[in-house]
Coordinates of C-alpha atoms in Angstrom, one line a residue:
M155 CA 0.0 0.0 0.0
H156 CA 1.3 3.5 -0.9
A157 CA 1.5 6.2 1.7
S158 CA 0.9 9.3 -0.4
I159 CA 2.7 12.4 0.6
E160 CA 0.4 15.5 0.9
T161 CA 1.6 18.2 -1.5
A162 CA -1.3 20.7 -1.3
K163 CA 0.0 22.2 1.9
P164 CA 3.8 21.7 1.9
K165 CA 4.4 24.1 4.8
Q166 CA 2.3 22.1 7.2
K167 CA 4.5 19.6 9.1
R168 CA 3.2 16.5 10.7
D169 CA 3.5 16.3 14.5
F170 CA 5.9 13.5 15.5
T171 CA 6.0 14.4 19.2
A172 CA 4.6 11.1 20.3
V173 CA 6.8 9.1 18.0
S174 CA 9.9 11.0 19.1
A175 CA 9.0 10.4 22.8
A176 CA 8.5 6.7 22.2
I177 CA 11.9 6.4 20.6
E178 CA 13.6 8.4 23.4
T179 CA 11.9 6.1 25.9
E180 CA 13.3 3.0 24.1
L181 CA 16.8 4.6 24.0
A182 CA 16.7 5.4 27.7
A183 CA 15.8 1.8 28.5
I184 CA 19.1 0.6 26.8
T185 CA 21.6 0.7 29.6
A186 CA 24.8 -1.3 30.3
G187 CA 23.4 -2.8 33.4
R188 CA 20.2 -4.0 31.8
R189 CA 21.9 -5.4 28.8
R190 CA 24.5 -7.2 30.9
R191 CA 21.8 -8.8 33.0
K192 CA 19.8 -9.7 29.8
I193 CA 22.9 -11.2 28.2
M194 CA 24.0 -13.3 31.2
T195 CA 20.4 -14.5 31.8
T196 CA 20.0 -15.5 28.2
F197 CA 23.3 -17.4 28.2
V198 CA 22.6 -19.2 31.4
K199 CA 19.1 -20.1 30.3
N200 CA 20.5 -21.7 27.2
G201 CA 23.2 -23.5 29.0
L202 CA 26.1 -21.5 27.5
G203 CA 27.9 -20.5 30.7
V204 CA 31.4 -21.8 30.3
V205 CA 31.4 -24.0 27.2
F206 CA 32.6 -21.4 24.7
S207 CA 36.3 -21.3 25.7
D208 CA 36.5 -25.1 25.8
I209 CA 34.9 -25.3 22.3
I210 CA 37.6 -22.9 20.9
A211 CA 40.4 -24.7 22.7
H212 CA 39.2 -28.1 21.4
K213 CA 38.9 -26.8 17.9
L214 CA 42.3 -25.3 17.8
R215 CA 43.8 -28.5 19.2
G216 CA 42.2 -30.5 16.4
K217 CA 39.6 -32.3 18.7
E218 CA 36.2 -31.2 17.8
G219 CA 34.2 -33.6 19.8
D220 CA 30.8 -35.3 19.2
S221 CA 29.0 -33.8 16.2
T222 CA 25.5 -34.2 17.8
S223 CA 26.4 -32.4 21.0
L224 CA 28.2 -29.7 19.1
R225 CA 25.1 -29.2 16.9
Q226 CA 23.0 -28.9 20.1
I227 CA 25.4 -26.3 21.4
G228 CA 25.2 -24.4 18.1
R229 CA 21.4 -24.5 18.3
R230 CA 21.4 -23.1 21.8
L231 CA 23.8 -20.4 20.7
R232 CA 21.7 -19.5 17.7
L233 CA 18.5 -19.2 19.9
A234 CA 20.4 -17.0 22.4
F235 CA 21.7 -14.7 19.7
E236 CA 18.3 -14.3 18.1
E237 CA 16.8 -13.5 21.5
L238 CA 19.5 -10.9 22.2
G239 CA 18.9 -9.0 19.0
P240 CA 20.8 -7.1 16.3
T241 CA 24.3 -7.0 17.9
F242 CA 24.4 -10.7 18.5
I243 CA 22.7 -11.7 15.2
K244 CA 25.5 -9.8 13.4
L245 CA 28.1 -11.4 15.7
G246 CA 26.7 -14.8 14.9
Q247 CA 27.0 -14.0 11.1
V248 CA 30.6 -13.1 11.6
L249 CA 31.3 -16.3 13.7
V250 CA 29.9 -18.3 10.7
T251 CA 33.0 -17.2 8.9
R252 CA 35.3 -18.3 11.7
Q253 CA 35.3 -22.0 10.9
D254 CA 39.0 -21.9 11.9
L255 CA 37.8 -21.2 15.5
L256 CA 34.5 -23.0 15.8
P257 CA 33.6 -26.6 14.9
E258 CA 31.7 -27.0 11.7
P259 CA 28.5 -28.3 13.4
I260 CA 28.2 -25.0 15.3
T261 CA 28.9 -22.8 12.3
L262 CA 26.3 -24.7 10.2
E263 CA 23.7 -24.1 12.9
L264 CA 24.7 -20.4 13.1
E265 CA 24.1 -20.1 9.4
R266 CA 20.4 -20.4 10.2
L267 CA 20.4 -17.2 12.2
L268 CA 17.2 -15.3 11.4
D269 CA 18.0 -11.8 10.2
R270 CA 14.4 -11.3 9.1
V271 CA 12.6 -9.6 12.0
P272 CA 9.2 -7.9 12.2
P273 CA 9.3 -4.3 10.9
I274 CA 8.9 -1.4 13.3
E275 CA 5.8 0.8 12.9
F276 CA 5.9 3.0 9.8
A277 CA 5.4 6.2 11.8
K278 CA 8.9 5.8 13.2
I279 CA 10.3 5.4 9.7
E280 CA 8.5 8.6 8.6
Y281 CA 9.9 10.4 11.6
I282 CA 13.5 9.4 10.6
L283 CA 12.9 10.4 7.0
E284 CA 11.4 13.8 8.1
R285 CA 14.3 14.4 10.5
E286 CA 17.2 13.3 8.3
L287 CA 16.4 14.3 4.8
P288 CA 16.7 18.0 3.8
D289 CA 13.2 18.1 2.4
G290 CA 11.8 15.5 4.8
L291 CA 8.9 13.5 3.6
E292 CA 8.4 16.0 0.8
T293 CA 11.3 14.2 -0.9
F294 CA 8.9 11.6 -2.1
E295 CA 5.7 11.5 -4.1
W296 CA 4.7 8.3 -2.4
I297 CA 6.3 5.6 -0.3
E298 CA 5.0 2.1 0.4
E299 CA 4.2 1.3 4.0
T300 CA 5.1 -2.4 3.7
P301 CA 8.9 -2.8 3.5
L302 CA 10.6 -4.8 0.7
G303 CA 12.8 -6.3 3.4
S304 CA 13.1 -6.0 7.2
A305 CA 16.4 -7.0 8.8
S306 CA 17.8 -6.5 12.3
L307 CA 19.6 -3.3 11.4
A308 CA 17.5 -1.6 8.7
Q309 CA 14.4 -1.8 6.6
V310 CA 14.1 -1.1 2.9
Y311 CA 11.0 0.5 1.3
K312 CA 9.9 1.2 -2.3
A313 CA 9.2 4.9 -3.0
K314 CA 9.0 7.5 -5.8
L315 CA 10.9 10.7 -5.8
K316 CA 9.1 14.0 -6.5
D317 CA 9.4 14.4 -10.3
G318 CA 11.9 11.5 -10.3
P319 CA 12.3 7.7 -10.6
V320 CA 11.1 4.9 -8.4
V321 CA 13.8 4.3 -5.7
A322 CA 14.7 1.9 -2.8
V323 CA 14.9 3.7 0.5
K324 CA 17.0 2.0 3.2
V325 CA 16.4 3.2 6.8
V326 CA 18.4 2.2 9.9
R327 CA 16.3 1.4 12.9
P328 CA 16.4 4.3 15.4
T329 CA 17.7 2.4 18.5
V330 CA 20.1 0.0 16.9
E331 CA 23.2 2.2 17.2
K332 CA 23.0 2.7 20.9
L333 CA 22.2 -1.0 21.3
F334 CA 25.3 -1.9 19.4
Q335 CA 27.5 0.4 21.5
T336 CA 26.1 -0.8 24.8
D337 CA 26.3 -4.5 23.8
I338 CA 29.9 -4.2 22.5
A339 CA 31.1 -2.8 25.9
V340 CA 29.7 -5.9 27.5
I341 CA 31.0 -8.3 24.8
K342 CA 34.6 -6.8 25.2
K343 CA 34.6 -7.7 28.9
M344 CA 33.3 -11.2 28.2
A345 CA 36.0 -11.6 25.6
A346 CA 38.7 -10.5 28.1
R347 CA 37.4 -13.1 30.6
L348 CA 37.3 -15.8 27.8
Q349 CA 40.9 -14.9 26.8
K350 CA 42.1 -15.7 30.3
R351 CA 40.4 -19.1 30.2
L352 CA 42.4 -20.2 27.2
P353 CA 45.7 -22.1 27.6
P354 CA 48.8 -19.9 27.6
E355 CA 49.9 -21.0 24.1
L356 CA 46.5 -20.1 22.7
Q357 CA 46.5 -16.8 24.5
A358 CA 49.7 -16.0 22.7
A359 CA 48.2 -16.8 19.3
L360 CA 44.6 -15.7 19.6
D361 CA 43.5 -12.1 20.3
L362 CA 39.8 -12.2 21.1
G363 CA 39.8 -8.5 22.0
G364 CA 41.1 -7.7 18.5
L365 CA 38.4 -9.9 17.0
V366 CA 35.7 -8.0 18.9
Q367 CA 37.2 -4.6 17.9
D368 CA 37.3 -5.6 14.2
Y369 CA 33.7 -6.7 14.4
Y370 CA 32.7 -3.5 16.1
S371 CA 34.4 -1.3 13.5
S372 CA 32.7 -3.2 10.6
A373 CA 29.3 -3.2 12.3
M374 CA 29.4 0.6 12.9
D375 CA 30.3 1.1 9.3
E376 CA 27.3 -1.0 8.4
L377 CA 25.1 1.4 10.4
D378 CA 26.3 4.5 8.6
M379 CA 24.5 4.9 5.4
T380 CA 26.9 7.7 4.2
E381 CA 29.7 5.2 4.4
E382 CA 27.7 2.5 2.5
A383 CA 26.9 5.2 -0.2
R384 CA 30.5 6.1 -0.5
K385 CA 31.5 2.5 -1.0
M386 CA 28.9 2.1 -3.7
Q387 CA 29.9 5.2 -5.6
E388 CA 33.6 4.3 -5.4
M389 CA 32.9 0.7 -6.6
K390 CA 30.7 2.0 -9.4
Q391 CA 33.3 4.6 -10.6
K392 CA 36.3 2.2 -10.4
Y393 CA 34.9 -1.1 -11.8
E394 CA 31.8 -0.5 -13.9
R395 CA 33.9 0.1 -17.1
R396 CA 35.9 -3.1 -16.4
A397 CA 32.8 -5.3 -15.7
E398 CA 30.3 -4.7 -18.4
H399 CA 27.8 -7.2 -17.1
V400 CA 28.0 -6.3 -13.3
T401 CA 27.0 -3.0 -11.8
V402 CA 26.1 -1.2 -8.6
P403 CA 22.8 0.8 -7.9
H404 CA 23.0 4.5 -8.4
V405 CA 22.9 6.5 -5.2
Y406 CA 20.6 9.5 -5.1
E407 CA 21.0 10.7 -1.5
A408 CA 22.5 9.5 1.8
T409 CA 22.4 10.6 5.4
K410 CA 23.6 8.9 8.6
S411 CA 20.4 6.7 8.8
V412 CA 18.9 6.9 5.3
L413 CA 20.1 5.7 1.9
I414 CA 18.1 6.4 -1.3
M415 CA 19.3 4.4 -4.2
E416 CA 18.2 3.0 -7.6
Y417 CA 15.3 0.5 -7.4
I418 CA 16.1 -2.7 -9.2
D419 CA 13.2 -4.4 -10.9
G420 CA 14.3 -8.0 -11.2
W421 CA 15.0 -11.3 -9.4
L422 CA 17.6 -12.4 -6.9
I423 CA 20.3 -14.3 -8.7
K424 CA 19.2 -17.6 -7.2
D425 CA 15.5 -17.0 -8.3
F426 CA 15.6 -15.7 -11.9
P427 CA 13.8 -17.8 -14.6
V428 CA 16.2 -20.2 -16.3
D429 CA 15.2 -19.1 -19.8
F430 CA 15.5 -15.3 -19.1
L431 CA 19.2 -15.4 -19.8
T432 CA 21.0 -17.2 -22.6
F433 CA 24.0 -19.4 -21.9
E434 CA 26.3 -16.6 -23.3
E435 CA 24.7 -14.0 -21.1
R436 CA 25.2 -16.2 -18.0
V437 CA 28.8 -16.9 -18.9
N438 CA 29.5 -13.2 -19.3
I439 CA 27.9 -12.3 -15.9
M440 CA 29.9 -15.1 -14.2
I441 CA 33.2 -14.0 -15.7
D442 CA 32.6 -10.3 -14.9
L443 CA 31.4 -11.1 -11.4
V444 CA 34.5 -13.2 -10.6
H445 CA 36.9 -10.7 -12.2
H446 CA 35.2 -7.8 -10.4
Y447 CA 35.7 -9.4 -7.1
V448 CA 39.3 -10.5 -7.7
Q449 CA 40.3 -7.0 -8.9
M450 CA 38.5 -5.3 -6.0
M451 CA 40.4 -7.5 -3.6
L452 CA 43.7 -6.8 -5.3
D453 CA 43.0 -3.1 -4.9
G454 CA 42.6 -3.5 -1.2
H455 CA 38.8 -4.1 -0.8
Y456 CA 36.6 -7.1 0.0
H457 CA 32.9 -7.7 0.0
A458 CA 32.2 -10.3 2.7
D459 CA 28.5 -10.8 1.8
A460 CA 28.4 -11.2 -2.0
H461 CA 26.0 -14.2 -1.9
G462 CA 22.9 -14.8 -4.0
S463 CA 20.6 -12.8 -1.7
N464 CA 22.6 -9.6 -2.3
I465 CA 22.8 -9.8 -6.1
M466 CA 19.9 -9.3 -8.5
I467 CA 19.4 -9.8 -12.2
D468 CA 17.9 -6.6 -13.6
K469 CA 15.0 -7.3 -16.0
R470 CA 15.7 -4.2 -18.1
T471 CA 19.5 -4.4 -18.6
K472 CA 20.0 -8.2 -17.9
K473 CA 23.0 -7.2 -15.7
A474 CA 23.9 -8.5 -12.2
V475 CA 23.5 -5.8 -9.6
I476 CA 25.2 -6.0 -6.2
I477 CA 22.6 -4.3 -4.0
D478 CA 24.0 -4.5 -0.5
W479 CA 27.4 -3.0 0.5
G480 CA 27.1 -3.1 4.2
M481 CA 29.5 -6.0 5.2
T482 CA 32.6 -4.7 3.3
G483 CA 36.0 -3.5 4.3
R484 CA 39.6 -2.8 3.4
M485 CA 42.5 -5.3 3.4
D486 CA 46.2 -4.9 2.9
S487 CA 46.7 -5.2 -0.9
V488 CA 50.0 -7.1 -0.1
M489 CA 47.9 -9.7 1.8
A490 CA 45.6 -10.0 -1.2
Q491 CA 48.6 -10.5 -3.5
I492 CA 49.9 -13.3 -1.2
L493 CA 46.6 -15.1 -1.5
M494 CA 46.5 -14.8 -5.3
R495 CA 50.1 -16.1 -5.4
V496 CA 49.0 -19.1 -3.4
I497 CA 46.2 -19.8 -5.9
L498 CA 48.7 -19.5 -8.9
H499 CA 51.1 -21.9 -7.2
I500 CA 48.3 -24.5 -6.5
Q501 CA 47.3 -24.4 -10.2
L502 CA 50.9 -25.2 -11.1
N503 CA 51.1 -28.0 -8.5
Q504 CA 53.8 -26.1 -6.6
A505 CA 52.7 -27.1 -3.1
E506 CA 56.1 -26.3 -1.5
D507 CA 56.0 -22.7 -2.9
A508 CA 52.3 -22.3 -1.9
A509 CA 53.2 -23.3 1.7
E510 CA 56.1 -20.9 1.7
V511 CA 53.8 -18.0 0.5
F512 CA 51.1 -18.9 3.0
M513 CA 53.6 -18.6 5.9
E514 CA 54.1 -15.0 4.9
L515 CA 50.6 -14.3 6.4
M516 CA 51.4 -16.0 9.7
S517 CA 53.4 -14.7 12.6
P518 CA 54.9 -17.6 14.7
T519 CA 54.9 -17.3 18.5
I520 CA 57.3 -19.0 20.9
Y521 CA 55.1 -22.0 20.9
T522 CA 55.2 -22.5 17.1
D523 CA 56.9 -25.5 15.5
V524 CA 57.7 -23.9 12.1
V525 CA 58.7 -27.2 10.5
K526 CA 55.4 -28.8 11.5
L527 CA 53.5 -25.7 10.4
K528 CA 55.1 -25.8 6.9
D529 CA 54.5 -29.5 6.5
E530 CA 50.8 -29.2 7.3
L531 CA 50.4 -26.3 4.9
R532 CA 52.1 -28.2 2.2
T533 CA 49.8 -31.2 2.7
L534 CA 46.8 -28.9 2.7
T535 CA 47.7 -27.2 -0.6
L536 CA 48.4 -30.6 -2.3
N537 CA 44.7 -31.5 -1.6
Y538 CA 43.6 -28.6 -3.7
V539 CA 45.8 -29.4 -6.7
S540 CA 43.7 -30.5 -9.7
A541 CA 40.4 -30.4 -7.7
H542 CA 37.4 -30.8 -10.0
Q543 CA 34.3 -28.6 -10.3
G544 CA 31.8 -29.3 -7.6
S545 CA 34.4 -30.8 -5.2
S546 CA 34.5 -29.5 -1.6
R547 CA 38.2 -28.9 -2.3
Y548 CA 37.3 -26.7 -5.2
N549 CA 36.8 -23.7 -3.0
Y550 CA 39.5 -21.2 -2.4
G551 CA 37.6 -19.6 0.5
R552 CA 37.6 -22.9 2.3
L553 CA 41.3 -23.2 1.5
V554 CA 42.0 -20.0 3.3
L555 CA 39.9 -21.0 6.3
E556 CA 41.7 -24.3 6.6
A557 CA 45.1 -22.6 6.3
T558 CA 44.0 -20.2 9.1
A559 CA 43.0 -23.1 11.3
I560 CA 46.4 -24.7 10.8
G561 CA 48.1 -21.5 11.7
L562 CA 46.1 -21.2 14.9
R563 CA 46.6 -24.8 15.8
N564 CA 50.3 -24.2 15.5
Y565 CA 50.0 -21.1 17.7
C566 CA 50.6 -18.5 15.0
K567 CA 49.1 -15.1 15.0
V568 CA 46.9 -14.8 11.9
P569 CA 45.3 -11.6 10.5
N570 CA 41.7 -11.3 11.6
G571 CA 40.5 -10.0 8.2
L572 CA 41.4 -13.3 6.5
A573 CA 38.1 -14.9 7.7
L574 CA 35.9 -12.2 6.2
W575 CA 38.0 -12.4 2.9
A576 CA 37.4 -16.1 2.8
K577 CA 33.7 -15.7 3.4
G578 CA 33.5 -13.3 0.5
F579 CA 35.5 -15.5 -1.8
S580 CA 33.3 -18.5 -0.9
A581 CA 30.2 -16.5 -1.5
T582 CA 31.4 -15.3 -4.9
E583 CA 32.3 -18.9 -5.9
G584 CA 28.9 -20.1 -4.9
T585 CA 27.1 -17.4 -6.8
A586 CA 29.3 -18.0 -9.9
R587 CA 28.5 -21.7 -9.8
W588 CA 24.8 -21.0 -9.3
I589 CA 24.5 -18.7 -12.3
C590 CA 26.7 -20.8 -14.6
P591 CA 27.6 -24.3 -13.3
E592 CA 28.8 -25.4 -16.8
I593 CA 32.0 -23.3 -16.5
S594 CA 34.8 -24.1 -14.2
Y595 CA 35.5 -21.4 -11.6
G596 CA 39.2 -22.2 -11.6
E597 CA 39.4 -21.7 -15.3
V598 CA 37.8 -18.2 -14.9
I599 CA 40.5 -17.4 -12.3
E600 CA 43.2 -18.7 -14.6
A601 CA 41.9 -16.5 -17.5
Y602 CA 42.5 -13.5 -15.3
E603 CA 46.1 -14.4 -14.4
I604 CA 47.6 -11.6 -16.6
P605 CA 45.6 -8.8 -15.0
I606 CA 46.5 -10.3 -11.6
L607 CA 50.2 -10.3 -12.4
K608 CA 49.9 -6.7 -13.8
S609 CA 48.3 -5.6 -10.6
I610 CA 50.9 -7.3 -8.4
L611 CA 53.9 -5.9 -10.4
G612 CA 52.2 -2.5 -10.9
K613 CA 52.0 -2.0 -7.1
R614 CA 55.6 -3.1 -6.7
F615 CA 57.1 -1.1 -9.5
N616 CA 55.1 2.0 -9.9
F617 CA 56.2 5.7 -9.7
R618 CA 55.6 6.1 -6.0
A619 CA 57.4 2.8 -5.1
N620 CA 60.4 3.7 -7.3
A621 CA 60.5 7.3 -6.0
S622 CA 60.5 5.9 -2.4
L623 CA 63.3 3.5 -3.3
V624 CA 65.4 6.3 -4.9
A625 CA 64.8 8.6 -1.9
E626 CA 65.8 6.0 0.6
T627 CA 68.9 5.1 -1.4
A628 CA 69.9 8.8 -1.8
E629 CA 69.6 9.2 2.0
L630 CA 71.8 6.2 2.6
V631 CA 74.5 7.3 0.2
A632 CA 74.4 10.9 1.5
T633 CA 74.8 9.9 5.1
L634 CA 77.1 6.9 4.7
P635 CA 80.4 8.9 5.0
R636 CA 79.3 10.6 8.2
R637 CA 78.0 7.4 9.8
F638 CA 81.2 5.5 8.8
N639 CA 83.4 8.3 10.3
K640 CA 81.5 8.1 13.6
A641 CA 81.9 4.3 13.7
L642 CA 85.7 4.7 13.2
E643 CA 85.9 7.3 15.9
T644 CA 84.1 5.0 18.3
V645 CA 86.5 2.2 17.5
A646 CA 89.6 4.4 17.9
E647 CA 88.5 5.8 21.2
N648 CA 87.4 2.4 22.5
K649 CA 83.9 3.6 23.3
W650 CA 82.1 0.3 22.4
R651 CA 79.1 -0.3 24.7
L652 CA 76.5 -3.0 24.5
T653 CA 73.3 -2.6 26.4
V654 CA 71.2 -5.8 26.8
Q655 CA 67.7 -5.8 28.3
L656 CA 65.9 -9.1 28.6
Q657 CA 62.1 -8.9 28.8
T658 CA 59.9 -12.0 29.1
D659 CA 56.5 -12.3 27.5
P660 CA 53.3 -11.8 29.5
V661 CA 52.5 -15.5 29.6
T662 CA 56.0 -16.4 31.0
R663 CA 55.8 -13.6 33.6
N664 CA 52.4 -14.8 34.7
T665 CA 53.6 -18.4 35.0
L666 CA 56.7 -17.3 37.0
N667 CA 54.5 -15.2 39.3
Q668 CA 52.2 -18.1 40.0
I669 CA 55.2 -20.4 40.8
A670 CA 56.7 -17.7 43.1
N671 CA 53.4 -17.3 44.9
R672 CA 52.9 -21.0 45.4
L673 CA 56.4 -21.4 46.7
A674 CA 55.9 -18.6 49.1
L675 CA 52.7 -20.2 50.4
S676 CA 54.4 -23.5 50.8
L677 CA 57.3 -22.0 52.7
L678 CA 55.0 -20.1 54.9
A679 CA 53.0 -23.2 55.8
F680 CA 56.2 -25.1 56.5
A681 CA 57.6 -22.2 58.6
I682 CA 54.4 -22.1 60.7
I683 CA 54.6 -25.8 61.4
V684 CA 58.3 -25.6 62.4
A685 CA 57.7 -22.5 64.5
T686 CA 54.8 -24.2 66.3
G687 CA 56.9 -27.2 67.0
L688 CA 59.7 -25.1 68.4
I689 CA 57.3 -23.1 70.6
V690 CA 55.7 -26.3 71.9
A691 CA 59.1 -27.9 72.6
S692 CA 60.3 -24.8 74.5
I693 CA 57.4 -24.8 77.0
P694 CA 56.9 -28.4 78.2
G695 CA 54.9 -27.3 81.3
G696 CA 54.3 -23.6 80.9
T697 CA 52.4 -21.2 78.8
F698 CA 53.1 -18.8 75.9
W699 CA 51.1 -15.6 75.7
G700 CA 48.6 -17.2 78.1
M701 CA 48.1 -20.3 75.9
D702 CA 49.2 -23.9 76.7
K703 CA 51.1 -26.0 74.3
T704 CA 48.0 -27.9 73.1
T705 CA 46.2 -24.7 72.1
I706 CA 49.4 -23.4 70.3
A707 CA 49.8 -26.7 68.5
N708 CA 46.2 -26.7 67.4
I709 CA 46.3 -23.1 66.2
G710 CA 49.5 -23.7 64.2
L711 CA 48.2 -26.9 62.6
A712 CA 44.9 -25.2 61.7
V713 CA 46.6 -22.2 60.1
S714 CA 49.0 -24.6 58.2
F715 CA 46.0 -26.7 57.1
L716 CA 44.1 -23.7 55.8
L717 CA 47.2 -22.6 53.8
V718 CA 47.6 -26.0 52.3
V719 CA 43.9 -26.2 51.4
F720 CA 44.1 -22.7 49.8
L721 CA 47.2 -23.8 47.8
G722 CA 45.5 -27.0 46.7
W723 CA 42.4 -25.0 45.6
R724 CA 44.6 -22.6 43.5
L725 CA 46.3 -25.6 41.8
F726 CA 42.9 -27.2 41.1
R727 CA 41.4 -24.0 39.8
T728 CA 44.4 -23.6 37.4
R729 CA 43.9 -27.1 36.1
K730 CA 40.2 -26.5 35.6
Q731 CA 41.0 -23.4 33.5
R732 CA 42.9 -25.6 31.1
P733 CA 40.7 -27.8 28.8
R734 CA 41.1 -31.5 29.2
F735 CA 42.1 -33.5 26.1

């Protein structure tokens, strides 16, 4: 049903006082204390109190446990996330990408997270449009009251601009930003506690706080419609000429909470009629879609949500249109080049080289066996050599996830962005196969090898890189005589001095502190026992401070017993914090 916008009396503004008050009431109800209690209550109700750290530890040790019980845990986790709302629904969607951290039965269950929620009342949408747009509701000739889509973060409506085309209007829910900020503060504290429950070697390799911060940054970008509009315009300008059969909707206007973009009359890529596109048209769309994503990645961008529900086939132009640019981000172009080099080595059956290149992404810790790490990566890449179309091994996103899991199992620090990149690559592969299963995805990548190499070499040997090299070399040559002269003076005057400062890592310091504390408690208990014995022996028939020897002996033994019990409890608690294998 259309909600017509009154044009006869443009100066008369609708009274949104009641709506504004309702929104302010909802915002005031979102407090850290209430959300903390809600989160803890929901987790306890679903039996998720202390299992999360054990699941991660088992996964990274290569012991995933019983599939049925893990699926039940995943179901309880999904229900808890759905009950807790937008922040946790989006968190669950990010955790789906972390198959390197969570067992597959849990991630499969989290894939069913419901991001389709009942829409809020239309009056609140009108209030946001009136408040944020320069012309308010007068921007539109009409707007449909029933949304095209209603998700946890935003709702999308069909509307018509005044004297303009039909558009899609994306509106962020009014309370979701404060809810995100409040929940993230609680989640950060939970992640800090969870980090402490992990074994020391996993603490060295895994930064849960960094994962939460990355999630928070990407989520806040997804709530800013001006940021999404900027990404869409950038992608449209940079890649539309390269990809003739893939495009991005035109953006008409954007504010913090409202995005007005081109309305696409068509079907989702997984729903279009089979006979609507010819084989040649499907091939062209597939090739352009794959090349568009690969080139975007090489330029330092990724789209982590390029699946079939975010890509439409336009009835008019027969192009594929990527309609949602919320879950996107930037990545180091060098990291993207490393991943493409891995793919090229795999296609040439160069597993040794592929393993070497993969190791450039991973930072070993003191617990890492580098020889074992390289051997596992070599074995992994061999499994992907000559994989056939439709094989589970014919998925480069899965390859990256498995390599990331190997790195974490060997206690390496791995870039957090790899998981989102892998999700994007897997989604693109799945979409490409959906639209044109007759063509091998690997062959499409191979056909793009020359542009890939040009991009890699172009970033290494362009004007800026060469200018930087020349400048650094000139600085070295210009200052070399002076530096060499200072070195000779130091040698001649015998002023050599070597300063050495040893600093242990936090895990080692914590372990040494625990050992020292336990030794101190043990010595104290021993000293009390010995002192009690000496005092009792020195007063065979008298008293000490008004107490006979029996009382003194009992007090000394009681204190010693309490110290021993406390020391045993500390040892037991430490063992409980470590997962059992």
